[in-house]
Tab-separated table of C-alpha atoms in Angstrom:
chain	number	residue	atom	x	y	z
A	1	MET	CA	25.781	68.629	52.495
A	2	PRO	CA	28.128	70.237	49.931
A	3	ARG	CA	29.031	67.955	47.057
A	4	ASP	CA	32.124	69.874	46.006
A	5	ASP	CA	34.017	69.187	49.251
A	6	PRO	CA	37.460	68.169	47.891
A	7	PHE	CA	39.627	65.425	49.289
A	8	VAL	CA	43.047	63.925	48.722
A	9	LEU	CA	42.787	60.505	47.154
A	10	PRO	CA	43.760	57.845	49.730
A	11	VAL	CA	46.516	55.427	48.784
A	12	PRO	CA	44.727	52.348	47.391
A	13	TYR	CA	45.995	49.037	48.728
A	14	GLN	CA	47.164	46.642	46.053
A	15	PRO	CA	48.959	43.428	47.083
A	16	ALA	CA	50.565	42.774	43.685
A	17	PRO	CA	51.602	44.940	40.734
A	18	ALA	CA	49.583	45.021	37.544
A	19	ARG	CA	50.882	43.390	34.393
A	20	LEU	CA	50.265	44.677	30.882
A	21	SER	CA	49.336	42.402	27.981
A	22	PRO	CA	51.847	42.301	25.109
A	23	HIS	CA	48.820	42.666	22.806
A	24	ALA	CA	47.721	46.001	24.297
A	25	ASP	CA	48.409	48.081	21.172
A	26	ALA	CA	46.568	45.630	18.924
A	27	ALA	CA	43.558	45.633	21.253
A	28	HIS	CA	43.533	49.431	21.263
A	29	ALA	CA	43.642	49.609	17.455
A	30	HIS	CA	40.923	46.975	17.109
A	31	SER	CA	38.523	48.530	19.627
A	32	THR	CA	39.018	52.011	18.195
A	33	THR	CA	37.931	50.726	14.789
A	34	TRP	CA	35.113	48.766	16.418
A	35	ALA	CA	33.806	51.845	18.233
A	36	ARG	CA	33.758	53.776	14.960
A	37	THR	CA	32.093	50.955	13.027
A	38	THR	CA	29.292	50.453	15.539
A	39	GLY	CA	28.591	54.193	15.664
A	40	LEU	CA	29.517	54.772	19.292
A	41	LEU	CA	31.618	57.796	18.349
A	42	ASP	CA	28.914	59.327	16.147
A	43	PHE	CA	25.818	59.176	18.350
A	44	VAL	CA	24.279	62.471	19.432
A	45	ASP	CA	21.361	62.888	21.823
A	46	GLY	CA	18.165	64.854	21.216
A	47	ARG	CA	19.986	68.103	22.040
A	48	GLY	CA	22.665	67.427	19.432
A	49	VAL	CA	25.326	66.558	22.032
A	50	ARG	CA	27.697	63.647	21.414
A	51	VAL	CA	28.072	60.966	24.042
A	52	TRP	CA	31.710	60.476	23.013
A	53	ASP	CA	33.892	62.026	20.386
A	54	GLU	CA	37.236	60.700	19.219
A	55	ASP	CA	39.264	62.745	21.719
A	56	ARG	CA	37.086	61.635	24.595
A	57	PHE	CA	37.411	57.999	23.589
A	58	VAL	CA	41.188	58.234	23.324
A	59	SER	CA	41.517	59.989	26.691
A	60	MET	CA	39.615	57.236	28.514
A	61	ALA	CA	41.945	54.500	27.204
A	62	ILE	CA	39.325	51.807	27.789
A	63	PRO	CA	41.204	49.116	25.824
A	64	LEU	CA	44.022	49.647	28.311
A	65	LEU	CA	41.673	48.368	31.022
A	66	ALA	CA	41.371	45.092	29.131
A	67	ALA	CA	45.124	44.923	28.576
A	68	TYR	CA	45.827	45.435	32.279
A	69	GLY	CA	42.912	43.317	33.453
A	70	HIS	CA	43.691	40.317	31.255
A	71	PRO	CA	47.482	40.306	30.805
A	72	ASP	CA	47.654	36.639	29.739
A	73	ALA	CA	44.641	36.586	27.408
A	74	ALA	CA	44.949	35.276	23.873
A	75	PRO	CA	44.685	38.070	21.276
A	76	ALA	CA	41.131	37.202	20.180
A	77	GLU	CA	39.901	36.995	23.777
A	78	LEU	CA	41.586	40.291	24.644
A	79	ARG	CA	39.873	41.972	21.703
A	80	LEU	CA	36.542	40.554	22.838
A	81	ALA	CA	37.027	41.818	26.398
A	82	SER	CA	38.189	45.218	25.165
A	83	ASP	CA	35.109	45.621	22.982
A	84	TRP	CA	32.842	44.609	25.866
A	85	TYR	CA	34.414	47.232	28.150
A	86	VAL	CA	34.069	49.893	25.460
A	87	TRP	CA	30.414	48.967	25.010
A	88	ALA	CA	29.691	48.902	28.754
A	89	CYS	CA	31.305	52.301	29.381
A	90	TRP	CA	29.535	53.863	26.405
A	91	PHE	CA	26.220	52.333	27.445
A	92	GLY	CA	26.539	53.782	30.954
A	93	ASP	CA	27.469	57.240	29.684
A	94	HIS	CA	24.755	57.193	27.029
A	95	PHE	CA	22.101	56.090	29.512
A	96	THR	CA	23.015	58.828	31.971
A	97	GLN	CA	23.164	61.534	29.308
A	98	VAL	CA	19.950	60.621	27.509
A	99	PHE	CA	17.630	59.396	30.260
A	100	ARG	CA	18.631	61.296	33.417
A	101	ARG	CA	16.218	64.092	32.661
A	102	PRO	CA	12.667	64.775	33.854
A	103	GLY	CA	10.036	62.579	32.215
A	104	ALA	CA	12.445	60.075	30.612
A	105	TYR	CA	11.901	57.129	32.955
A	106	ARG	CA	9.370	55.298	30.775
A	107	GLN	CA	11.546	55.757	27.726
A	108	ALA	CA	14.487	54.316	29.659
A	109	LYS	CA	12.500	51.207	30.608
A	110	ALA	CA	11.391	50.649	27.012
A	111	TYR	CA	14.940	51.117	25.763
A	112	LEU	CA	16.276	48.491	28.192
A	113	HIS	CA	13.422	46.092	27.476
A	114	ARG	CA	14.414	45.901	23.823
A	115	LEU	CA	18.136	45.817	24.576
A	116	ARG	CA	17.722	42.679	26.722
A	117	ARG	CA	16.741	40.763	23.581
A	118	PHE	CA	20.295	41.076	22.281
A	119	THR	CA	21.809	38.559	24.731
A	120	PRO	CA	19.633	35.425	24.348
A	121	PRO	CA	21.297	32.632	26.372
A	122	GLY	CA	20.176	29.878	24.003
A	123	SER	CA	21.105	31.381	20.658
A	124	PRO	CA	23.845	33.464	19.012
A	125	ARG	CA	21.236	35.211	16.872
A	126	THR	CA	20.007	38.673	17.786
A	127	PRO	CA	17.332	41.033	16.423
A	128	ARG	CA	18.171	43.562	13.760
A	129	PRO	CA	19.934	46.461	15.548
A	130	ALA	CA	18.528	49.974	15.362
A	131	ASN	CA	21.061	52.043	17.336
A	132	PRO	CA	24.738	51.925	18.411
A	133	ALA	CA	24.072	50.056	21.663
A	134	GLU	CA	22.202	47.353	19.793
A	135	ARG	CA	24.783	47.196	17.005
A	136	GLY	CA	27.468	46.670	19.598
A	137	LEU	CA	25.601	43.795	21.235
A	138	ALA	CA	24.652	42.304	17.863
A	139	ASP	CA	28.380	41.953	17.153
A	140	LEU	CA	29.505	41.008	20.663
A	141	TRP	CA	26.952	38.344	21.498
A	142	PRO	CA	27.720	35.850	18.693
A	143	ARG	CA	31.453	36.187	19.409
A	144	THR	CA	30.825	35.629	23.122
A	145	PHE	CA	28.372	32.780	22.580
A	146	ALA	CA	30.830	30.707	20.565
A	147	GLY	CA	32.824	28.232	22.655
A	148	ALA	CA	31.038	28.975	25.942
A	149	SER	CA	29.050	26.457	27.961
A	150	PRO	CA	25.250	26.831	28.308
A	151	GLY	CA	25.607	27.442	32.061
A	152	TRP	CA	28.119	30.236	31.598
A	153	ARG	CA	26.064	31.820	28.814
A	154	ARG	CA	23.046	31.942	31.122
A	155	ARG	CA	25.087	33.560	33.881
A	156	PHE	CA	26.719	36.088	31.583
A	157	ALA	CA	23.448	37.026	29.896
A	158	ALA	CA	21.892	37.524	33.332
A	159	GLY	CA	24.903	39.589	34.405
A	160	THR	CA	24.637	41.781	31.310
A	161	GLN	CA	20.964	42.363	31.992
A	162	GLY	CA	21.842	43.096	35.620
A	163	LEU	CA	24.296	45.723	34.397
A	164	MET	CA	21.502	47.380	32.456
A	165	GLN	CA	19.087	47.107	35.377
A	166	GLY	CA	21.663	48.747	37.617
A	167	CYS	CA	21.563	51.847	35.426
A	168	LEU	CA	17.787	51.953	35.810
A	169	ARG	CA	18.068	51.647	39.592
A	170	GLU	CA	20.544	54.515	39.627
A	171	LEU	CA	18.063	56.542	37.613
A	172	GLU	CA	15.323	55.719	40.116
A	173	ASN	CA	17.481	56.737	43.069
A	174	ALA	CA	18.491	59.995	41.399
A	175	ARG	CA	14.876	60.760	40.541
A	176	ASN	CA	13.729	60.085	44.110
A	177	GLY	CA	16.752	61.716	45.762
A	178	ARG	CA	17.347	58.485	47.664
A	179	VAL	CA	20.732	57.664	49.194
A	180	LEU	CA	21.041	54.036	50.262
A	181	LYS	CA	22.546	52.922	53.539
A	182	PRO	CA	26.056	51.437	53.161
A	183	ILE	CA	25.001	47.786	53.520
A	184	GLU	CA	22.140	48.244	51.046
A	185	HIS	CA	24.477	49.991	48.648
A	186	ILE	CA	27.064	47.197	48.676
A	187	ARG	CA	24.507	44.401	48.430
A	188	LEU	CA	22.756	46.020	45.504
A	189	ARG	CA	25.958	46.419	43.530
A	190	ARG	CA	26.835	42.761	44.070
A	191	VAL	CA	23.677	41.987	42.135
A	192	CYS	CA	23.581	44.619	39.402
A	193	GLY	CA	26.947	46.344	39.445
A	194	GLY	CA	29.681	46.095	36.843
A	195	ALA	CA	32.081	43.921	38.835
A	196	PRO	CA	29.952	40.720	39.004
A	197	TRP	CA	29.613	40.980	35.234
A	198	VAL	CA	33.393	41.392	34.947
A	199	ALA	CA	33.931	38.325	37.131
A	200	ASP	CA	31.878	36.276	34.665
A	201	LEU	CA	33.839	37.688	31.736
A	202	VAL	CA	37.088	36.755	33.485
A	203	GLU	CA	35.986	33.120	33.340
A	204	ARG	CA	35.583	33.310	29.577
A	205	VAL	CA	38.727	35.287	28.776
A	206	ALA	CA	40.986	33.220	31.059
A	207	GLY	CA	39.550	29.862	29.966
A	208	ALA	CA	38.480	29.409	33.572
A	209	GLU	CA	34.787	28.571	33.696
A	210	VAL	CA	33.978	27.730	37.289
A	211	PRO	CA	32.732	24.101	37.504
A	212	GLU	CA	28.978	23.950	38.029
A	213	LYS	CA	29.375	21.807	41.143
A	214	VAL	CA	31.154	24.629	42.999
A	215	ALA	CA	29.753	27.749	41.283
A	216	GLY	CA	27.123	28.367	43.956
A	217	THR	CA	29.155	27.424	47.030
A	218	ARG	CA	30.026	29.842	49.802
A	219	PRO	CA	33.791	30.044	49.045
A	220	VAL	CA	33.147	30.991	45.424
A	221	ARG	CA	30.491	33.517	46.479
A	222	VAL	CA	33.007	35.049	48.890
A	223	LEU	CA	35.520	35.383	46.057
A	224	ARG	CA	32.956	37.065	43.810
A	225	ASP	CA	31.602	39.329	46.541
A	226	THR	CA	34.978	40.528	47.795
A	227	PHE	CA	36.187	41.029	44.231
A	228	SER	CA	33.030	42.997	43.464
A	229	ASP	CA	33.364	45.170	46.557
A	230	GLY	CA	37.018	45.900	45.850
A	231	VAL	CA	36.364	46.972	42.255
A	232	HIS	CA	33.336	49.120	43.070
A	233	LEU	CA	34.898	50.861	46.064
A	234	LEU	CA	38.011	51.730	44.066
A	235	ASN	CA	35.843	53.211	41.351
A	236	ASP	CA	33.896	55.210	43.946
A	237	LEU	CA	37.077	56.999	44.976
A	238	TYR	CA	38.129	57.930	41.455
A	239	SER	CA	34.648	58.743	40.146
A	240	TYR	CA	33.462	60.887	43.070
A	241	ARG	CA	34.044	64.193	41.304
A	242	ARG	CA	32.303	63.123	38.142
A	243	GLU	CA	29.401	61.216	39.687
A	244	ALA	CA	28.651	63.264	42.798
A	245	VAL	CA	29.741	66.780	41.834
A	246	GLU	CA	29.060	66.888	38.092
A	247	GLU	CA	26.188	64.404	37.699
A	248	GLY	CA	24.549	64.684	41.121
A	249	ALA	CA	24.491	60.904	41.551
A	250	HIS	CA	23.513	59.346	44.873
A	251	ASP	CA	25.005	55.881	44.394
A	252	ASN	CA	28.678	56.678	44.880
A	253	GLY	CA	30.193	55.029	47.970
A	254	VAL	CA	31.773	58.250	49.211
A	255	VAL	CA	28.396	60.003	48.977
A	256	VAL	CA	26.708	57.105	50.770
A	257	LEU	CA	29.163	57.157	53.683
A	258	ARG	CA	29.137	60.957	53.939
A	259	ARG	CA	25.373	60.929	54.339
A	260	PHE	CA	25.331	57.922	56.685
A	261	LEU	CA	28.145	59.167	58.949
A	262	GLY	CA	27.453	62.881	58.634
A	263	CYS	CA	31.124	63.512	57.884
A	264	GLY	CA	33.221	65.336	55.308
A	265	ALA	CA	34.381	63.936	51.990
A	266	GLN	CA	37.918	63.228	53.228
A	267	GLU	CA	36.788	61.046	56.124
A	268	ALA	CA	34.270	59.255	53.906
A	269	ALA	CA	36.931	58.615	51.259
A	270	ASP	CA	39.333	57.255	53.871
A	271	ARG	CA	36.625	54.927	55.186
A	272	VAL	CA	35.849	53.717	51.663
A	273	ASN	CA	39.523	52.998	51.126
A	274	ASP	CA	39.784	51.112	54.423
A	275	LEU	CA	36.755	49.031	53.516
A	276	ARG	CA	38.225	48.197	50.125
A	277	THR	CA	41.473	47.077	51.785
A	278	SER	CA	39.581	44.768	54.123
A	279	ARG	CA	37.689	43.214	51.210
A	280	LEU	CA	40.879	42.496	49.257
A	281	ARG	CA	42.383	40.875	52.334
A	282	GLN	CA	39.289	38.747	52.830
A	283	PHE	CA	39.578	37.634	49.202
A	284	GLU	CA	43.107	36.350	49.822
A	285	SER	CA	42.034	34.717	53.086
A	286	ALA	CA	39.269	32.820	51.279
A	287	VAL	CA	41.728	31.631	48.630
A	288	LEU	CA	44.047	30.238	51.315
A	289	THR	CA	41.562	28.830	53.821
A	290	GLU	CA	38.268	28.099	52.056
A	291	LEU	CA	39.113	27.006	48.516
A	292	PRO	CA	41.438	24.044	49.310
A	293	PRO	CA	38.831	22.187	51.452
A	294	LEU	CA	36.160	22.909	48.813
A	295	VAL	CA	38.295	21.442	46.035
A	296	GLU	CA	38.824	18.261	48.047
A	297	GLU	CA	35.236	17.903	49.217
A	298	CYS	CA	33.830	18.279	45.699
A	299	GLY	CA	36.389	15.901	44.199
A	300	LEU	CA	37.469	18.240	41.431
A	301	ASP	CA	39.681	16.611	38.816
A	302	PRO	CA	42.994	18.177	37.677
A	303	GLU	CA	41.382	20.012	34.758
A	304	GLU	CA	38.722	21.530	36.999
A	305	ARG	CA	41.308	22.490	39.590
A	306	GLY	CA	43.260	24.238	36.862
A	307	ARG	CA	40.209	26.266	35.933
A	308	ILE	CA	39.712	27.331	39.547
A	309	ALA	CA	43.367	28.387	39.788
A	310	ARG	CA	43.090	30.426	36.573
A	311	TYR	CA	39.887	32.011	37.812
A	312	VAL	CA	41.502	33.147	41.061
A	313	GLN	CA	44.493	34.553	39.190
A	314	GLY	CA	42.172	36.210	36.682
A	315	LEU	CA	40.337	38.044	39.457
A	316	ARG	CA	43.627	39.093	41.022
A	317	ASP	CA	44.901	40.355	37.675
A	318	TRP	CA	41.753	42.351	37.064
A	319	GLN	CA	41.802	43.922	40.518
A	320	ALA	CA	45.408	45.039	40.040
A	321	GLY	CA	44.734	46.089	36.460
A	322	ALA	CA	41.762	48.233	37.451
A	323	CYS	CA	43.954	50.029	39.991
A	324	ALA	CA	46.577	50.747	37.319
A	325	TRP	CA	44.018	51.807	34.725
A	326	HIS	CA	42.227	54.261	37.010
A	327	ARG	CA	45.506	56.108	37.485
A	328	ARG	CA	46.124	56.317	33.743
A	329	SER	CA	42.681	56.892	32.274
A	330	GLY	CA	41.092	60.289	31.753
A	331	ARG	CA	37.603	58.849	32.240
A	332	TYR	CA	37.173	60.140	35.793
A	333	LEU	CA	39.994	62.554	36.574
A	334	GLY	CA	39.872	64.512	33.334
A	335	LEU	CA	43.539	64.105	32.509
A	336	GLY	CA	43.210	65.095	28.889
A	337	PRO	CA	43.971	63.242	25.632
A	338	ALA	CA	45.758	59.980	26.250
A	339	SER	CA	47.083	59.093	22.816
A	340	ARG	CA	49.885	56.664	23.657
A	341	ALA	CA	50.737	58.329	26.948
A	342	SER	CA	49.638	57.224	30.407
A	343	TRP	CA	49.092	58.934	33.721
A	344	ARG	CA	49.411	58.111	37.372
A	345	ILE	CA	48.636	59.613	40.720
A	346	GLU	CA	51.808	60.097	42.714
A	347	MET	CA	51.871	57.737	45.683
A	348	PRO	CA	54.011	57.867	48.840
A	349	ALA	CA	57.303	56.005	48.717
A	350	GLY	CA	57.000	52.321	49.509
A	351	HIS	CA	53.389	52.055	48.363
A	352	ALA	CA	52.668	48.666	46.780
A	353	SER	CA	50.973	49.784	43.615
A	354	ALA	CA	51.066	48.846	39.985
A	355	ALA	CA	54.276	49.660	38.161
A	356	PRO	CA	53.959	52.583	35.735
A	357	ALA	CA	53.796	51.900	32.048
A	358	PRO	CA	56.947	52.676	30.066
A	359	SER	CA	55.364	55.840	28.672
A	360	ASP	CA	54.094	57.047	32.047
A	361	GLN	CA	54.508	60.809	32.302
A	362	GLY	CA	53.920	60.985	36.062
A	363	VAL	CA	51.376	63.773	36.105
A	364	GLN	CA	50.385	64.420	39.723
A	365	ARG	CA	46.623	64.528	40.240
A	366	GLU	CA	46.014	63.677	43.900
A	367	PRO	CA	43.518	66.313	45.116
A	368	LEU	CA	39.959	65.522	44.036
């Protein structure tokens, strides 16, 4: 099945426009300095190839993801989220570049085993860092630990380790040439994908820790699962060229559906987009029909109800923000240096999408 079968990006459904934080520029400046200080922009692999250089970092505009995803965050929380997203993106790129080669699987497992020690749920202290990934976590974990409840710290530490484990599973699938079935693919990413980890971070940044008495209930699981599916499926559409064509990955949703259905890339992409739309609609249905009875049955007080409301809005903001960021970032579509400019994919008239940033240059990049 040819991997370079091009397709036109389907119009992604987005029920509300994205909003941009007024602290976006400050977050960008902070995270740029942070990436330099931790050595993320200096690391080279065993072949002498950089994971990121300065131009690459600027083109991806990762702090813009935080600014779109958390438009109401306080400045310190926005900086924390921005640094986490920079670290997570660098970690994923570094892991793929360094360990997706023959004979590197054991080294990858050892690398992750040590890295897990840098998010201890019961302490803000970490081991002495020995590389950029560890230096990043050694800075991030104490900042994240402060002011968070023990229950949330346990969940976020587990989510961060799940994020790392997901990279190892991707490595295993690539090594074995295994393409999961669609249901397996979605279920796995709900456990060790990036979006469940983001959902936990939303709680922290929005001051919206989900009360323990409802955290494990079905309505809250539906919110997390539909949010996770929506984020991952959107990313599958934008990252298909990079992941499937350039990297030969097997865990992209478009690749999974192409193999399962025996169809072309365009049909698979359209099906992925339809599935994402259905998941976003189920999210809103759960908010309207399942959350109100849960709040009453569990007897949540006004403060707890406020946290639930902020959590729901935080997930909505991040979903919309991710849609806006994917159209403006050069991480997947190779749009070139970002500097202070932004990009978008031209959408048909009447499409409910995020409003362009003031500096949006409107570069058309539909065909993938």
